[in-house]
Coordinates of C-alpha atoms and ligand atoms in Angstrom, one line a residue:
M137 CA 75.0 45.1 -3.9
P138 CA 75.9 46.1 -0.5
K139 CA 75.4 49.6 0.3
K140 CA 78.8 49.8 1.8
Y141 CA 80.0 50.6 -1.4
K142 CA 80.8 54.2 -2.5
P143 CA 79.3 55.7 -5.8
D144 CA 82.3 55.1 -7.9
T145 CA 82.3 51.4 -7.0
L146 CA 78.4 51.1 -7.6
G147 CA 78.7 52.9 -11.1
I148 CA 81.0 50.2 -12.1
R149 CA 79.8 47.1 -10.1
A150 CA 76.1 47.6 -9.0
G151 CA 73.6 45.5 -10.8
G152 CA 76.0 43.0 -12.7
M153 CA 75.2 39.5 -13.5
R154 CA 76.9 36.9 -15.3
S155 CA 75.6 34.2 -17.5
S156 CA 76.8 30.6 -17.6
F157 CA 79.5 31.5 -20.2
Q158 CA 81.2 33.4 -17.3
E159 CA 81.6 36.3 -19.3
H160 CA 83.4 39.3 -17.1
S161 CA 81.9 42.3 -19.4
E162 CA 78.3 42.5 -18.8
A163 CA 76.5 40.7 -21.7
L164 CA 74.5 42.1 -24.3
V165 CA 71.4 39.8 -24.6
L166 CA 69.5 40.7 -28.0
S167 CA 66.4 38.2 -27.7
T168 CA 63.1 39.4 -27.9
S169 CA 61.9 36.4 -25.9
F170 CA 62.9 34.0 -23.4
V171 CA 62.4 29.9 -23.2
Y172 CA 60.8 28.1 -20.3
A173 CA 61.5 24.7 -18.9
S174 CA 58.0 23.7 -18.8
A175 CA 54.6 24.6 -19.6
E176 CA 54.0 25.1 -15.9
E177 CA 57.0 27.3 -15.4
A178 CA 55.6 29.5 -18.6
A179 CA 52.5 30.1 -16.7
R180 CA 53.8 30.6 -13.4
K181 CA 55.9 33.4 -14.9
F182 CA 53.3 35.2 -17.2
A183 CA 51.0 35.0 -14.0
A184 CA 53.8 37.5 -11.9
T185 CA 53.0 41.1 -12.0
G186 CA 56.5 42.4 -11.2
P187 CA 59.7 42.4 -12.9
E188 CA 61.2 39.3 -12.0
D189 CA 61.7 36.9 -14.7
N190 CA 62.7 37.2 -18.2
I191 CA 59.6 36.9 -20.3
Y192 CA 59.4 38.9 -23.4
S193 CA 61.9 42.0 -24.0
R194 CA 59.2 44.7 -23.8
F195 CA 59.0 44.6 -20.3
T196 CA 62.0 41.9 -18.9
N197 CA 65.7 41.4 -20.5
P198 CA 68.6 40.8 -18.3
T199 CA 70.6 43.8 -19.7
V200 CA 68.1 46.1 -19.8
R201 CA 67.8 44.7 -15.7
M202 CA 71.5 45.5 -15.0
F203 CA 70.9 48.9 -16.4
Q204 CA 67.9 49.6 -14.2
D205 CA 69.6 48.0 -11.0
R206 CA 72.9 50.0 -11.5
L207 CA 71.1 53.1 -11.8
A208 CA 69.1 52.4 -9.0
A209 CA 71.9 51.9 -7.0
L210 CA 73.8 55.3 -7.9
E211 CA 70.2 57.3 -7.0
G212 CA 69.9 55.2 -3.9
A213 CA 66.3 54.1 -5.2
E214 CA 64.7 50.8 -4.3
A215 CA 63.6 50.4 -7.8
C216 CA 64.4 51.3 -11.6
V217 CA 62.6 51.1 -15.2
A218 CA 64.2 51.9 -18.1
T219 CA 62.6 53.6 -21.0
A220 CA 63.4 54.3 -24.8
T221 CA 63.8 58.1 -24.2
G222 CA 63.9 60.5 -21.7
M223 CA 60.3 61.8 -23.2
A224 CA 59.2 58.3 -22.8
A225 CA 60.2 58.2 -19.0
I226 CA 58.4 61.4 -18.8
T227 CA 55.1 60.1 -20.5
T228 CA 55.5 57.2 -18.8
M229 CA 55.5 59.3 -15.5
V230 CA 52.3 61.2 -16.2
F231 CA 50.1 58.2 -17.9
G232 CA 51.1 55.8 -15.5
L233 CA 50.5 57.8 -12.3
L234 CA 47.7 60.2 -13.1
K235 CA 44.0 59.8 -14.5
A236 CA 41.3 62.0 -16.1
G237 CA 40.5 64.7 -13.6
D238 CA 44.0 64.8 -11.9
H239 CA 46.4 67.8 -11.6
L240 CA 50.0 68.2 -11.3
V241 CA 52.2 71.0 -10.7
T242 CA 55.5 71.6 -12.7
A243 CA 58.1 74.2 -13.1
R244 CA 58.1 76.8 -16.0
G245 CA 61.5 76.0 -17.8
V246 CA 61.3 72.3 -17.5
F247 CA 62.8 70.7 -21.0
G248 CA 61.0 72.1 -23.6
T249 CA 59.5 69.1 -25.1
V250 CA 57.4 68.8 -21.7
V251 CA 55.1 71.9 -22.3
P252 CA 53.3 70.2 -25.5
L253 CA 53.1 67.0 -24.1
L254 CA 51.6 68.4 -20.7
D255 CA 49.4 71.2 -22.2
Q256 CA 48.4 69.6 -25.5
I257 CA 48.6 65.9 -25.0
A258 CA 48.0 65.2 -21.2
K259 CA 45.4 68.0 -21.4
K260 CA 43.7 66.2 -24.1
F261 CA 43.0 62.9 -21.4
G262 CA 41.8 65.3 -19.0
I263 CA 45.1 65.7 -16.9
E264 CA 45.7 69.3 -15.6
T265 CA 49.1 71.1 -15.5
T266 CA 49.6 74.5 -13.3
W267 CA 53.0 75.9 -14.3
V268 CA 55.0 77.8 -11.4
D269 CA 58.4 79.6 -10.9
P270 CA 60.4 76.7 -9.5
T271 CA 62.4 78.5 -7.2
D272 CA 59.2 80.0 -5.6
L273 CA 58.1 77.3 -2.8
D274 CA 54.9 79.6 -2.3
A275 CA 54.0 79.2 -5.8
W276 CA 54.3 75.7 -5.4
K277 CA 52.0 75.6 -2.5
K278 CA 49.4 78.1 -3.8
A279 CA 49.2 75.7 -6.9
I280 CA 48.2 72.7 -5.1
R281 CA 44.6 71.7 -5.0
P282 CA 42.6 68.7 -3.6
N283 CA 43.2 66.8 -7.0
T284 CA 47.0 67.3 -7.0
K285 CA 48.8 64.2 -7.3
L286 CA 52.2 65.1 -8.8
L287 CA 55.1 67.7 -8.3
Y288 CA 57.8 67.7 -10.9
A289 CA 60.6 69.8 -11.6
E290 CA 64.1 69.6 -13.3
S291 CA 67.1 70.6 -10.9
P292 CA 69.4 72.5 -12.4
S293 CA 66.9 73.2 -15.0
N294 CA 68.1 73.2 -18.6
P295 CA 68.8 75.8 -20.1
V296 CA 68.7 78.4 -17.5
L297 CA 70.2 76.3 -14.7
E298 CA 67.5 77.4 -12.3
V299 CA 67.8 75.5 -9.0
V300 CA 64.9 73.9 -6.9
D301 CA 65.0 73.3 -3.3
I302 CA 64.3 69.7 -3.5
A303 CA 63.8 69.2 0.3
G304 CA 61.6 71.9 0.7
L305 CA 59.7 71.0 -2.2
A306 CA 59.5 67.3 -0.5
G307 CA 57.8 68.7 2.4
I308 CA 55.3 70.5 0.3
A309 CA 54.6 67.4 -1.7
K310 CA 54.3 65.1 1.5
K311 CA 51.6 67.7 2.7
A312 CA 49.6 67.7 -0.3
K313 CA 50.1 63.4 -0.3
A314 CA 51.3 64.0 -3.9
V315 CA 54.5 62.4 -5.6
L316 CA 57.5 64.4 -6.1
A317 CA 59.5 63.6 -9.0
L318 CA 62.9 65.2 -10.1
D319 CA 64.2 65.3 -13.4
N320 CA 67.9 64.5 -12.5
A321 CA 69.4 64.5 -16.2
V322 CA 71.4 67.7 -15.9
A323 CA 73.3 67.1 -12.8
S324 CA 73.6 62.9 -13.1
P325 CA 73.6 60.6 -10.1
A326 CA 77.2 61.5 -9.7
L327 CA 76.5 65.2 -8.3
Q328 CA 73.0 64.8 -6.7
Q329 CA 70.9 62.1 -5.5
P330 CA 67.2 63.7 -5.0
I331 CA 66.1 60.7 -3.2
S332 CA 67.8 61.5 -0.2
L333 CA 66.9 65.2 -0.4
G334 CA 63.0 63.7 0.1
A335 CA 62.0 63.0 -3.5
D336 CA 59.8 59.9 -4.5
L337 CA 61.1 59.5 -8.2
V338 CA 63.7 60.7 -9.7
V339 CA 63.4 60.9 -13.7
H340 CA 66.1 60.3 -16.4
S341 CA 67.4 61.3 -19.8
A342 CA 69.9 58.7 -19.7
T343 CA 70.6 60.0 -23.5
K344 CA 72.6 62.7 -21.3
Y345 CA 75.3 62.1 -19.0
V346 CA 74.2 58.7 -18.0
E347 CA 75.4 57.4 -21.3
G348 CA 77.7 60.3 -21.5
Q349 CA 79.0 60.0 -25.4
G350 CA 76.2 60.9 -27.4
R351 CA 75.3 57.3 -29.2
V352 CA 72.0 56.3 -27.9
L353 CA 68.7 57.7 -26.7
A354 CA 67.4 56.2 -23.4
G355 CA 65.4 57.1 -20.4
A356 CA 64.5 55.8 -16.8
I357 CA 62.4 56.3 -13.7
A358 CA 64.1 55.2 -10.5
G359 CA 62.6 55.5 -7.0
R360 CA 59.9 54.2 -4.8
A361 CA 59.2 50.4 -5.5
D362 CA 55.3 50.6 -4.9
L363 CA 55.5 53.2 -7.9
V364 CA 58.1 52.0 -10.0
S365 CA 57.5 48.3 -9.9
G366 CA 53.9 49.0 -9.6
P367 CA 52.2 51.3 -12.0
L368 CA 55.2 52.6 -13.8
F369 CA 56.5 49.0 -14.7
Q370 CA 52.9 48.1 -16.1
Y371 CA 52.9 51.4 -18.2
V372 CA 56.0 50.3 -19.8
R373 CA 54.8 46.3 -20.3
T374 CA 51.6 47.5 -21.7
A375 CA 52.0 50.8 -23.7
G376 CA 55.9 49.6 -24.6
P377 CA 57.9 52.8 -24.5
T378 CA 60.4 50.2 -24.0
I379 CA 64.4 50.5 -24.2
S380 CA 66.3 48.6 -26.7
P381 CA 68.6 46.1 -25.1
Y382 CA 71.6 47.6 -27.1
N383 CA 70.7 51.1 -25.9
A384 CA 70.6 49.8 -22.3
W385 CA 73.9 48.1 -22.5
T386 CA 75.4 51.4 -23.8
C387 CA 74.1 53.1 -20.6
L388 CA 75.3 50.5 -18.2
K389 CA 78.8 50.5 -19.9
G390 CA 78.3 54.8 -19.5
L391 CA 77.6 54.3 -15.7
E392 CA 81.0 52.7 -15.4
T393 CA 82.7 56.1 -16.2
L394 CA 80.0 58.5 -14.7
G395 CA 82.0 59.5 -11.5
V396 CA 85.4 60.2 -13.4
R397 CA 83.6 62.0 -16.5
M398 CA 81.5 64.0 -14.1
R399 CA 84.4 65.4 -12.2
G400 CA 86.4 66.1 -15.5
H401 CA 82.9 67.9 -16.9
C402 CA 82.8 70.1 -13.8
A403 CA 86.5 70.9 -13.5
N404 CA 85.9 72.0 -17.3
A405 CA 82.6 73.6 -16.7
L406 CA 84.1 75.7 -14.1
A407 CA 87.1 77.1 -15.7
I408 CA 84.8 78.1 -18.6
A409 CA 82.4 79.8 -16.6
T410 CA 84.8 81.9 -14.8
W411 CA 86.4 82.8 -17.6
L412 CA 83.3 83.9 -19.7
E413 CA 82.1 85.7 -16.6
S414 CA 85.3 88.1 -16.8
H415 CA 84.7 88.4 -20.3
P416 CA 83.7 92.2 -21.7
A417 CA 81.2 90.6 -24.3
V418 CA 79.6 88.6 -22.0
E419 CA 76.4 90.1 -19.9
R420 CA 75.9 87.3 -17.8
V421 CA 77.1 83.7 -16.8
L422 CA 74.3 81.5 -15.3
Y423 CA 76.2 78.3 -13.6
P424 CA 75.4 77.0 -10.0
A425 CA 78.8 76.8 -9.1
L426 CA 79.7 80.7 -9.7
E427 CA 79.0 82.9 -6.5
S428 CA 77.1 85.0 -8.9
H429 CA 74.2 82.4 -9.3
P430 CA 71.2 83.6 -7.2
Q431 CA 71.1 80.0 -6.0
H432 CA 74.7 79.2 -5.3
K433 CA 74.5 78.2 -1.5
L434 CA 71.5 76.1 -2.2
A435 CA 72.9 74.1 -4.9
M436 CA 76.3 73.6 -3.6
K437 CA 74.2 72.3 -0.7
Q438 CA 72.5 69.5 -2.9
Q439 CA 75.1 69.2 -5.5
S440 CA 78.7 68.0 -4.9
G441 CA 79.6 70.0 -8.2
G442 CA 78.1 72.6 -10.6
G443 CA 77.7 70.0 -13.5
A444 CA 78.6 70.8 -17.0
V445 CA 75.7 72.7 -18.6
L446 CA 76.1 76.6 -18.3
S447 CA 74.6 79.4 -20.2
F448 CA 75.5 82.7 -20.7
I449 CA 74.1 85.8 -22.4
V450 CA 75.8 88.0 -24.7
K451 CA 75.8 91.7 -25.0
G452 CA 73.8 92.3 -28.7
G453 CA 71.1 89.8 -28.5
R454 CA 70.4 87.1 -31.4
K455 CA 72.7 88.5 -33.7
A456 CA 75.7 88.5 -31.4
A457 CA 74.7 84.9 -29.9
W458 CA 74.6 83.6 -33.4
R459 CA 77.8 85.3 -34.3
V460 CA 79.8 83.2 -31.3
I461 CA 77.7 80.0 -32.4
D462 CA 78.7 80.5 -36.2
A463 CA 82.5 81.2 -35.1
V464 CA 82.9 77.9 -33.6
E465 CA 85.5 75.2 -35.3
L466 CA 85.7 72.6 -32.5
I467 CA 82.5 72.8 -30.2
S468 CA 79.5 71.1 -32.1
N469 CA 76.7 73.4 -32.9
T470 CA 74.0 70.7 -32.0
A471 CA 70.9 70.7 -29.3
N472 CA 72.3 67.9 -27.5
F473 CA 74.4 68.1 -24.1
G474 CA 75.8 65.5 -21.8
D475 CA 78.5 64.4 -24.2
V476 CA 82.3 64.4 -24.0
K477 CA 82.0 66.5 -27.0
S478 CA 81.5 70.3 -26.0
T479 CA 78.3 71.2 -27.6
I480 CA 76.8 74.8 -28.1
C481 CA 73.1 75.9 -29.1
H482 CA 70.7 78.9 -29.1
P483 CA 67.8 77.6 -27.3
A484 CA 65.4 80.7 -28.4
T485 CA 65.4 79.8 -32.0
T486 CA 65.9 75.7 -31.5
T487 CA 65.2 73.5 -28.4
H488 CA 62.7 76.4 -27.1
G489 CA 61.9 77.6 -30.6
R490 CA 58.0 76.4 -30.5
L491 CA 57.5 78.1 -27.4
A492 CA 55.5 81.8 -27.7
P493 CA 57.7 84.7 -27.1
A494 CA 55.9 85.3 -24.0
E495 CA 56.4 81.7 -22.6
R496 CA 60.2 81.9 -23.7
E497 CA 60.4 85.1 -21.8
A498 CA 58.7 83.6 -18.9
A499 CA 61.1 80.8 -18.8
G500 CA 64.1 83.2 -19.1
I501 CA 65.3 82.2 -22.6
A502 CA 66.8 85.4 -23.7
E503 CA 67.5 86.0 -27.3
G504 CA 71.3 86.6 -26.4
L505 CA 71.1 83.3 -24.0
I506 CA 73.7 80.5 -25.3
R507 CA 73.7 77.3 -23.8
L508 CA 77.0 75.3 -23.8
G509 CA 77.4 71.5 -22.9
V510 CA 81.0 71.8 -21.7
G511 CA 82.7 68.4 -22.8
L512 CA 86.2 67.0 -21.9
E513 CA 88.4 68.6 -24.3
D514 CA 91.3 70.7 -22.9
P515 CA 89.9 73.7 -21.5
D516 CA 92.2 75.8 -23.5
D517 CA 91.0 74.8 -26.7
I518 CA 87.2 75.4 -26.0
R519 CA 87.9 78.9 -24.7
A520 CA 89.8 79.6 -27.6
D521 CA 87.1 78.3 -29.7
L522 CA 84.4 81.0 -28.1
E523 CA 86.6 83.8 -27.8
R524 CA 86.9 83.8 -31.6
G525 CA 83.2 84.6 -31.8
L526 CA 83.3 86.8 -28.6
N527 CA 85.6 89.3 -30.0
K528 CA 84.1 89.4 -33.4
K529 CA 82.2 92.8 -33.9
Ligands
PLP626 C1 67.1 65.8 -22.7 C2 66.4 66.2 -21.9 C3 64.9 65.3 -21.6 C4 64.4 64.5 -22.8 O1 65.1 63.2 -23.4 P1 65.3 62.5 -24.5 O2 66.3 61.4 -24.3 O3 65.8 63.4 -25.6 O4 63.9 62.1 -24.8 C5 64.2 65.4 -20.6 N1 64.6 66.2 -19.6 C6 65.9 66.9 -19.6 C7 66.3 67.7 -18.4 C8 66.6 66.7 -20.6 O5 68.0 67.6 -21.0

């Protein structure tokens, strides 16, 4: 696909392939394996080390390839490998790139499940992690050791919406000869392209805005071909955290509406954030597109919109937060976000409930914090649904 096309066009057209049936909409190829014209061809395809041919759907499938190529085009990446979930992508990144004795630096406040992945599982295999305040570039610098191979951050982060200076971090990674990986699930490539800011890899929970309607779990890593088509592809091929072709197809079709969805999501979220900020029951709103956000300027330099995840702290702690959540009738009380349906949750007792209180506090997850995934319903209806609980005593 020529580079001249704009993102909305790439989301709809990039990576598309047509079979001999001449189908117009991309085909869902549900087949575990693919046939060869001869024994010689089979031998040649098996000897290949890259993802060029269709062999077996643990590592090569035409529908999966279309999804990978489309996401790569949107991220401005050389290559992309899809995985079963976002956590499978992060696991692939860690175990595909690192070995025993290696060290990585990551941001406090990354997606909750990453904490036990690194502190318990990766540690068991001799991979050491240092956790830093993501907004403090000096802390990243100080954490670098001679064996540091990977820097990993989320921006904006979920659920506290901290913004990382991606270009600044890329400079630190480059000097340390380490790989910089950015989790772009919250912004999506429609709003932010970390590779253009110097990241080597972009990690996705495609479960969120890429798919966009809360139907399937999926993940992906896009970025430098020497990493993605090399050790990361080999990890997926061998360890098998493979995406199902059906899920890849759902994400592929999801990308076709990503641009228009994200514009709608951002407009709704900004309207809700602005309203919440002026509400007497609300202590603080965390949303990058608000001027009150501590990294507002940086966020608006890196992102073309604020995104649709916002958090707010209500006065009165857990009790008040639960009151708002229990009063909603329209918004779904569920841990997911990245859906056209608005979602609400209480991170301290759900997604981040497994963290020790001190870890939670360090990550900025207050008892009164409510995370909202602002959907595409009419913003007046979303506002009215929140108002009910906020006004309760
Ligand atoms: C949801 C999420 C993940 C994990 O993705 P799954 O698809 O649920 O495995 C990782 N990072 C971020 C930022 C997420 O929001």
